[in-house]
Each structure stands twice: as C-alpha cells, then as structure tokens.
Amino acid sequence: MRALADFIMRGRMQAIVVVAGSAALPMLFWLCAAAGSLVLLRRGLSDALGVLVWAVLPALVWWYFGDPRTLLVLLGSFGLALLLRNQNSWPRVMLCSVGLGLLFAWALGVVFGEPIAALATELQKVLPDMLSDAYQQLSVEEQARLGALLTPVLTGLLAALLQITTLLSLMLGRYWQAQLYNPGGFGLEFRALRFSPLVAMLLLVGMLIGPSLGAQMAMLAPLCSVPLVFAGVALIHGLVKQGRMSRFWLVGLYVTLVLFMQLLYPLLAVLAIVDSLFDFRGRASRDDDAGPADGEG
C-alpha cells in the first residue's frame, strides 16, 4: 500500500490516474476517497481540487445509474480531510461525521426511498414473529410507532455504513501520509482519540433520546454511535500500546467485530463513554516524539 501512496504523490497526473480510475471501477470508491484525501492532506485544497474534478466525473455517472455511494464518500472524505488538515483534531472530525451522516441519509432517502420503504414494510410483517410475545404486549399505538421507526432507522443504518466508509477512507489517507512523511504519526493520533464527558453524553443522548423526538430523528441513533465506536477501538489500541493489554486483544477485537458485530459494537460505544469519564489511558506520554501524522509538526 505504501508503494501506491508513493505513486499517488509523485505528481498530479499520477494522482488523477488513481483517483479517477478507482472512482470509475465498481466497489473501489473507498480507494478513490483515500487517495484524494492523501492529496488534500499533504498538498492542500488548491492542488486537491484539480484532482477532485476528475474523480467527480465518474462519480456523477455512477449516481446517474442509481449508485450515489462514490460521490457521497468522495465528497464526504474531502470535507473531513479539509477539516483535519486545518484543525488537526480527530474528535472534531468524528463529530462532524454525524452531520455528514445526516446528509448521507437525506441523499439515500432521495435515491433509494422506495426500496427502503418496501424493505421496512416487509420487516413490519415479520416483526410479530421476531419479537413474539413482546410484540403482542405492545398497544396498537406502540405497534404503529414501532412500524413508523423502521424506515428512518434503516435509512440511518445505511447512512452509518457510508459514514464509517468515509472515516476509514480518510484514515487510510492519513495513514499513507504518515507512512511517507512521518512513520508512526497516525498511530499516535488515533490512539489519542477520546471525547470529553460532555461530548460523549451528547452522543449518548442522540442514540437513546433521538427516536423519542420523532420518527425521522430515529436515524440519529446509528449515526451518533459511529464516533463512539471509533473511540472505543482507539481505547483498545491505546491500552495495548501502553502494555496494559496484550496484542492478543487486538486480534480478538477485529475477529469479534467480524463475527459478532451486533454484540461488540454497542460494547465499544459504552467503553468510549466510560473512558470519557475516567480516561483509562491517562495523559499521553511525552516520551513519544513521533509527531503529527502530516510530518510537518
């Protein structure tokens, strides 16, 4: 992967080839976003815009044929990369990704509104079998409210997947930047990711209270969970780096995420909230002089 990053940074033409080519190919929009983020993070907005234009063209073609993911992830990663370059704050990037997720949800509702509604209708039919006695104990009004939540929740889940993809693409671009110009810088940044108690509580409120504010606000639950889960993963990496946990925990973390995501995902969010209160990693060690990932600190 470092060889690819080095190729991207050799010149503008090489960057255009990778960004436009990966945007045109199916299922490589994440690579397009990562390569574009690398250019923006290292060279700035003025140089990145010349590359972005060539990536937007195939992304618009994909949107025309009914797939908005390439354009959404590309523009989303560019926006977050610009924020990261200007403010160098991963917590702010994570928080802004929630707003980005809302834009994703709106776009998905416009493009895939009917299929999502049809899927929600089918799910509503099987809810009595899925929830069995618990569903029968609900009143008619509560059953209707539960059914009304299905469409926005499904939309929010799809938007959260794009939100995660956007953040991972940005992280890959930042990792490439660190590999080329300051090895170890990205790891130092990511392991330091932690929210203040106020911000963590606000995200928790969005997860728990959002659905009660209205059917459309239910999509906040999955979107607000994403920053907390990333902070939970950063916590595990930080504890392993400090020697408080063995590296086996990292292997177990990612294996469990693949096999039992529905169980580990909320646990990581809870860990991030608790860490915001107690700061398990403590103050960052001043002995690590890797510096920022951009290699310019």
Short mmCIF file of C-alpha atoms in Angstrom, two decimals:
data_model
loop_
_atom_site.label_atom_id
_atom_site.label_comp_id
_atom_site.label_asym_id
_atom_site.label_seq_id
_atom_site.Cartn_x
_atom_site.Cartn_y
_atom_site.Cartn_z
CA MET A 1 0.00 0.00 0.00
CA ARG A 2 2.90 2.35 0.64
CA ALA A 3 4.05 1.89 -2.95
CA LEU A 4 0.62 3.02 -4.13
CA ALA A 5 0.75 6.07 -1.86
CA ASP A 6 4.20 6.91 -3.16
CA PHE A 7 2.91 6.64 -6.74
CA ILE A 8 -0.01 8.98 -5.93
CA MET A 9 2.32 11.63 -4.54
CA ARG A 10 4.78 11.57 -7.45
CA GLY A 11 2.75 14.10 -9.37
CA ARG A 12 -0.64 15.42 -10.31
CA MET A 13 -1.08 13.08 -13.27
CA GLN A 14 -0.38 10.00 -11.16
CA ALA A 15 -2.87 11.16 -8.54
CA ILE A 16 -5.53 11.74 -11.22
CA VAL A 17 -4.97 8.25 -12.66
CA VAL A 18 -5.51 6.58 -9.29
CA VAL A 19 -8.39 8.76 -8.12
CA ALA A 20 -10.32 8.81 -11.39
CA GLY A 21 -9.58 5.16 -12.15
CA SER A 22 -10.75 3.90 -8.76
CA ALA A 23 -13.83 6.12 -8.96
CA ALA A 24 -14.75 4.59 -12.30
CA LEU A 25 -14.28 0.97 -11.20
CA PRO A 26 -17.00 -0.81 -9.20
CA MET A 27 -16.54 -1.08 -5.42
CA LEU A 28 -13.30 0.94 -5.34
CA PHE A 29 -14.84 4.26 -4.29
CA TRP A 30 -13.13 3.89 -0.89
CA LEU A 31 -9.73 3.85 -2.61
CA CYS A 32 -10.69 6.93 -4.61
CA ALA A 33 -11.64 8.74 -1.40
CA ALA A 34 -8.46 7.66 0.39
CA ALA A 35 -6.20 8.75 -2.47
CA GLY A 36 -7.97 12.10 -2.77
CA SER A 37 -7.71 12.62 0.99
CA LEU A 38 -3.96 11.96 0.84
CA VAL A 39 -3.50 14.63 -1.82
CA LEU A 40 -5.58 17.17 0.11
CA LEU A 41 -3.90 16.44 3.45
CA ARG A 42 -0.42 16.83 2.03
CA ARG A 43 -0.75 19.43 -0.73
CA GLY A 44 -3.75 21.48 0.33
CA LEU A 45 -7.09 22.34 -1.18
CA SER A 46 -5.87 24.18 -4.27
CA ASP A 47 -3.90 21.21 -5.61
CA ALA A 48 -6.54 18.70 -4.49
CA LEU A 49 -9.34 20.45 -6.39
CA GLY A 50 -7.61 19.72 -9.69
CA VAL A 51 -7.64 16.04 -8.78
CA LEU A 52 -11.16 16.10 -7.33
CA VAL A 53 -12.71 17.30 -10.58
CA TRP A 54 -11.54 14.18 -12.42
CA ALA A 55 -12.92 11.94 -9.67
CA VAL A 56 -16.30 13.67 -9.60
CA LEU A 57 -16.99 12.96 -13.26
CA PRO A 58 -17.18 9.14 -12.96
CA ALA A 59 -18.89 9.56 -9.57
CA LEU A 60 -21.67 11.54 -11.27
CA VAL A 61 -22.02 8.79 -13.85
CA TRP A 62 -22.47 6.25 -11.05
CA TRP A 63 -25.14 8.49 -9.48
CA TYR A 64 -26.91 8.70 -12.84
CA PHE A 65 -27.12 4.90 -12.90
CA GLY A 66 -28.53 4.84 -9.36
CA ASP A 67 -25.45 4.45 -7.15
CA PRO A 68 -24.66 7.61 -5.14
CA ARG A 69 -22.05 5.99 -2.88
CA THR A 70 -19.00 7.04 -4.89
CA LEU A 71 -19.88 10.73 -4.92
CA LEU A 72 -21.07 10.78 -1.30
CA VAL A 73 -17.99 9.08 0.12
CA LEU A 74 -15.65 11.08 -2.11
CA LEU A 75 -17.06 14.49 -1.17
CA GLY A 76 -17.51 13.45 2.45
CA SER A 77 -13.90 12.34 2.82
CA PHE A 78 -12.69 15.53 1.14
CA GLY A 79 -14.68 17.65 3.55
CA LEU A 80 -13.42 15.78 6.60
CA ALA A 81 -9.86 15.80 5.26
CA LEU A 82 -10.01 19.57 4.90
CA LEU A 83 -11.23 19.84 8.50
CA LEU A 84 -8.47 17.54 9.70
CA ARG A 85 -5.81 19.49 7.81
CA ASN A 86 -6.98 22.82 9.21
CA GLN A 87 -7.71 21.82 12.81
CA ASN A 88 -5.76 18.57 13.31
CA SER A 89 -8.47 17.21 15.62
CA TRP A 90 -9.87 13.71 15.22
CA PRO A 91 -12.64 14.29 17.81
CA ARG A 92 -13.96 17.20 15.72
CA VAL A 93 -13.74 15.10 12.58
CA MET A 94 -15.73 12.34 14.27
CA LEU A 95 -18.40 14.79 15.44
CA CYS A 96 -18.70 16.37 12.01
CA SER A 97 -19.16 12.90 10.55
CA VAL A 98 -22.54 12.76 12.33
CA GLY A 99 -23.73 15.79 10.36
CA LEU A 100 -22.25 14.23 7.25
CA GLY A 101 -24.24 11.09 8.02
CA LEU A 102 -27.44 13.13 8.08
CA LEU A 103 -26.62 14.42 4.59
CA PHE A 104 -25.98 10.83 3.51
CA ALA A 105 -29.35 9.81 4.95
CA TRP A 106 -31.09 12.58 3.01
CA ALA A 107 -29.38 11.55 -0.24
CA LEU A 108 -30.18 7.88 0.33
CA GLY A 109 -33.80 8.80 1.01
CA VAL A 110 -33.95 10.65 -2.30
CA VAL A 111 -32.33 7.87 -4.35
CA PHE A 112 -33.47 4.75 -2.51
CA GLY A 113 -36.59 5.99 -0.75
CA GLU A 114 -38.95 3.47 -2.35
CA PRO A 115 -36.76 0.36 -1.89
CA ILE A 116 -36.08 1.28 1.74
CA ALA A 117 -39.79 1.79 2.38
CA ALA A 118 -40.55 -1.56 0.74
CA LEU A 119 -37.97 -3.28 2.93
CA ALA A 120 -39.45 -1.62 6.02
CA THR A 121 -42.89 -2.91 5.02
CA GLU A 122 -41.58 -6.46 4.74
CA LEU A 123 -39.83 -6.17 8.10
CA GLN A 124 -43.02 -4.91 9.69
CA LYS A 125 -44.78 -8.07 8.53
CA VAL A 126 -42.29 -10.33 10.30
CA LEU A 127 -41.98 -8.27 13.48
CA PRO A 128 -44.67 -10.30 15.32
CA ASP A 129 -42.67 -13.48 14.69
CA MET A 130 -39.33 -11.86 15.52
CA LEU A 131 -40.47 -10.28 18.79
CA SER A 132 -43.10 -12.93 19.63
CA ASP A 133 -44.80 -12.19 22.97
CA ALA A 134 -43.07 -8.84 23.43
CA TYR A 135 -44.72 -7.52 20.29
CA GLN A 136 -48.17 -8.75 21.34
CA GLN A 137 -47.85 -6.92 24.65
CA LEU A 138 -47.49 -3.59 22.85
CA SER A 139 -50.55 -1.43 22.39
CA VAL A 140 -51.85 -0.62 18.92
CA GLU A 141 -50.33 2.86 19.16
CA GLU A 142 -46.95 1.46 20.21
CA GLN A 143 -47.00 -1.06 17.38
CA ALA A 144 -47.77 1.74 14.92
CA ARG A 145 -44.93 3.86 16.34
CA LEU A 146 -42.53 0.93 16.04
CA GLY A 147 -43.54 0.43 12.43
CA ALA A 148 -43.05 4.12 11.69
CA LEU A 149 -39.48 3.93 13.03
CA LEU A 150 -38.41 1.21 10.62
CA THR A 151 -37.88 3.36 7.53
CA PRO A 152 -35.78 6.11 9.22
CA VAL A 153 -33.78 3.52 11.18
CA LEU A 154 -32.98 1.56 8.02
CA THR A 155 -32.02 4.80 6.28
CA GLY A 156 -29.85 5.73 9.25
CA LEU A 157 -28.13 2.33 9.21
CA LEU A 158 -27.29 2.66 5.52
CA ALA A 159 -26.05 6.21 6.08
CA ALA A 160 -23.95 5.00 9.03
CA LEU A 161 -22.28 2.44 6.76
CA LEU A 162 -21.32 5.24 4.37
CA GLN A 163 -20.23 7.34 7.36
CA ILE A 164 -17.93 4.51 8.51
CA THR A 165 -16.58 4.04 4.98
CA THR A 166 -15.85 7.76 4.72
CA LEU A 167 -13.97 7.79 8.02
CA LEU A 168 -12.00 4.65 7.12
CA SER A 169 -11.06 6.17 3.76
CA LEU A 170 -9.86 9.32 5.49
CA MET A 171 -7.88 7.23 7.98
CA LEU A 172 -6.24 5.32 5.16
CA GLY A 173 -5.24 8.58 3.52
CA ARG A 174 -3.85 9.88 6.82
CA TYR A 175 -2.03 6.59 7.38
CA TRP A 176 -0.43 6.87 3.95
CA GLN A 177 0.62 10.42 4.73
CA ALA A 178 2.27 9.29 7.95
CA GLN A 179 3.97 6.34 6.24
CA LEU A 180 5.51 8.61 3.63
CA TYR A 181 6.46 11.60 5.75
CA ASN A 182 6.37 10.66 9.43
CA PRO A 183 6.12 6.93 10.27
CA GLY A 184 4.20 6.30 13.47
CA GLY A 185 2.39 9.62 13.42
CA PHE A 186 -1.02 8.22 12.54
CA GLY A 187 -0.89 5.61 15.30
CA LEU A 188 -0.07 8.32 17.82
CA GLU A 189 -3.02 10.41 16.64
CA PHE A 190 -5.53 7.56 16.54
CA ARG A 191 -4.62 6.14 19.95
CA ALA A 192 -5.19 9.59 21.45
CA LEU A 193 -8.79 9.75 20.17
CA ARG A 194 -11.05 10.42 23.15
CA PHE A 195 -14.15 12.52 23.73
CA SER A 196 -14.81 14.88 26.61
CA PRO A 197 -17.58 13.77 29.02
CA LEU A 198 -19.95 16.45 27.64
CA VAL A 199 -19.49 15.37 24.02
CA ALA A 200 -19.80 11.67 24.91
CA MET A 201 -23.04 12.37 26.80
CA LEU A 202 -24.43 14.34 23.86
CA LEU A 203 -23.71 11.42 21.54
CA LEU A 204 -25.34 9.06 24.03
CA VAL A 205 -28.41 11.30 24.16
CA GLY A 206 -28.57 11.25 20.38
CA MET A 207 -28.51 7.46 20.44
CA LEU A 208 -31.09 6.98 23.17
CA ILE A 209 -33.35 10.04 23.00
CA GLY A 210 -33.33 10.67 19.25
CA PRO A 211 -36.01 8.06 18.42
CA SER A 212 -38.38 9.56 21.01
CA LEU A 213 -38.16 13.00 19.36
CA GLY A 214 -39.89 11.78 16.22
CA ALA A 215 -39.73 9.07 13.62
CA GLN A 216 -37.25 10.92 11.40
CA MET A 217 -34.92 11.58 14.34
CA ALA A 218 -34.56 7.82 14.86
CA MET A 219 -31.77 7.80 12.29
CA LEU A 220 -29.62 9.69 14.80
CA ALA A 221 -29.14 6.52 16.84
CA PRO A 222 -26.83 4.70 14.39
CA LEU A 223 -25.13 7.91 13.26
CA CYS A 224 -24.22 9.02 16.80
CA SER A 225 -22.90 5.57 17.64
CA VAL A 226 -20.17 5.66 14.97
CA PRO A 227 -17.83 8.21 16.65
CA LEU A 228 -18.15 6.37 19.96
CA VAL A 229 -17.26 3.03 18.39
CA PHE A 230 -14.16 4.51 16.76
CA ALA A 231 -13.18 6.00 20.13
CA GLY A 232 -13.69 2.56 21.71
CA VAL A 233 -11.37 0.97 19.15
CA ALA A 234 -8.81 3.73 19.79
CA LEU A 235 -9.02 2.97 23.50
CA ILE A 236 -8.15 -0.70 22.96
CA HIS A 237 -5.23 0.26 20.70
CA GLY A 238 -4.01 2.76 23.28
CA LEU A 239 -4.11 0.25 26.14
CA VAL A 240 -2.25 -2.32 24.04
CA LYS A 241 0.40 0.25 23.11
CA GLN A 242 0.88 1.14 26.77
CA GLY A 243 1.36 -2.53 27.64
CA ARG A 244 -1.74 -2.72 29.81
CA MET A 245 -3.24 -5.30 27.46
CA SER A 246 -1.59 -7.94 25.27
CA ARG A 247 -1.66 -7.72 21.49
CA PHE A 248 -3.94 -10.75 21.52
CA TRP A 249 -6.76 -8.37 22.44
CA LEU A 250 -6.38 -6.56 19.12
CA VAL A 251 -6.69 -9.82 17.21
CA GLY A 252 -9.72 -10.77 19.28
CA LEU A 253 -11.22 -7.32 18.77
CA TYR A 254 -11.26 -7.46 14.98
CA VAL A 255 -12.21 -11.13 14.78
CA THR A 256 -15.13 -10.49 17.11
CA LEU A 257 -16.15 -7.41 15.13
CA VAL A 258 -16.44 -9.57 12.03
CA LEU A 259 -18.23 -12.49 13.66
CA PHE A 260 -20.29 -10.84 16.41
CA MET A 261 -20.58 -7.19 15.45
CA GLN A 262 -24.07 -6.87 16.92
CA LEU A 263 -22.61 -7.72 20.36
CA LEU A 264 -19.26 -5.92 20.28
CA TYR A 265 -20.45 -2.74 18.55
CA PRO A 266 -22.54 -1.42 21.49
CA LEU A 267 -19.86 -2.58 23.94
CA LEU A 268 -17.25 -0.41 22.21
CA ALA A 269 -19.60 2.57 22.40
CA VAL A 270 -20.09 2.00 26.13
CA LEU A 271 -16.32 1.71 26.65
CA ALA A 272 -15.80 5.05 24.88
CA ILE A 273 -18.38 6.72 27.14
CA VAL A 274 -16.79 5.30 30.30
CA ASP A 275 -13.32 6.28 29.06
CA SER A 276 -14.52 9.86 28.56
CA LEU A 277 -15.22 9.93 32.31
CA PHE A 278 -12.21 8.06 33.67
CA ASP A 279 -9.53 8.37 30.94
CA PHE A 280 -8.07 4.87 31.14
CA ARG A 281 -5.09 5.79 29.02
CA GLY A 282 -4.13 8.69 31.24
CA ARG A 283 -2.10 11.61 30.00
CA ALA A 284 -0.29 10.97 26.70
CA SER A 285 3.34 10.07 27.15
CA ARG A 286 5.69 12.91 26.33
CA ASP A 287 8.44 10.43 25.52
CA ASP A 288 6.85 9.55 22.16
CA ASP A 289 8.17 12.14 19.72
CA ALA A 290 6.69 10.71 16.52
CA GLY A 291 4.86 14.00 15.95
CA PRO A 292 1.77 14.66 13.91
CA ALA A 293 0.93 12.39 11.01
CA ASP A 294 1.38 15.14 8.44
CA GLY A 295 5.12 15.15 9.10
CA GLU A 296 5.17 18.94 9.35
CA GLY A 297 4.91 19.39 13.10
#
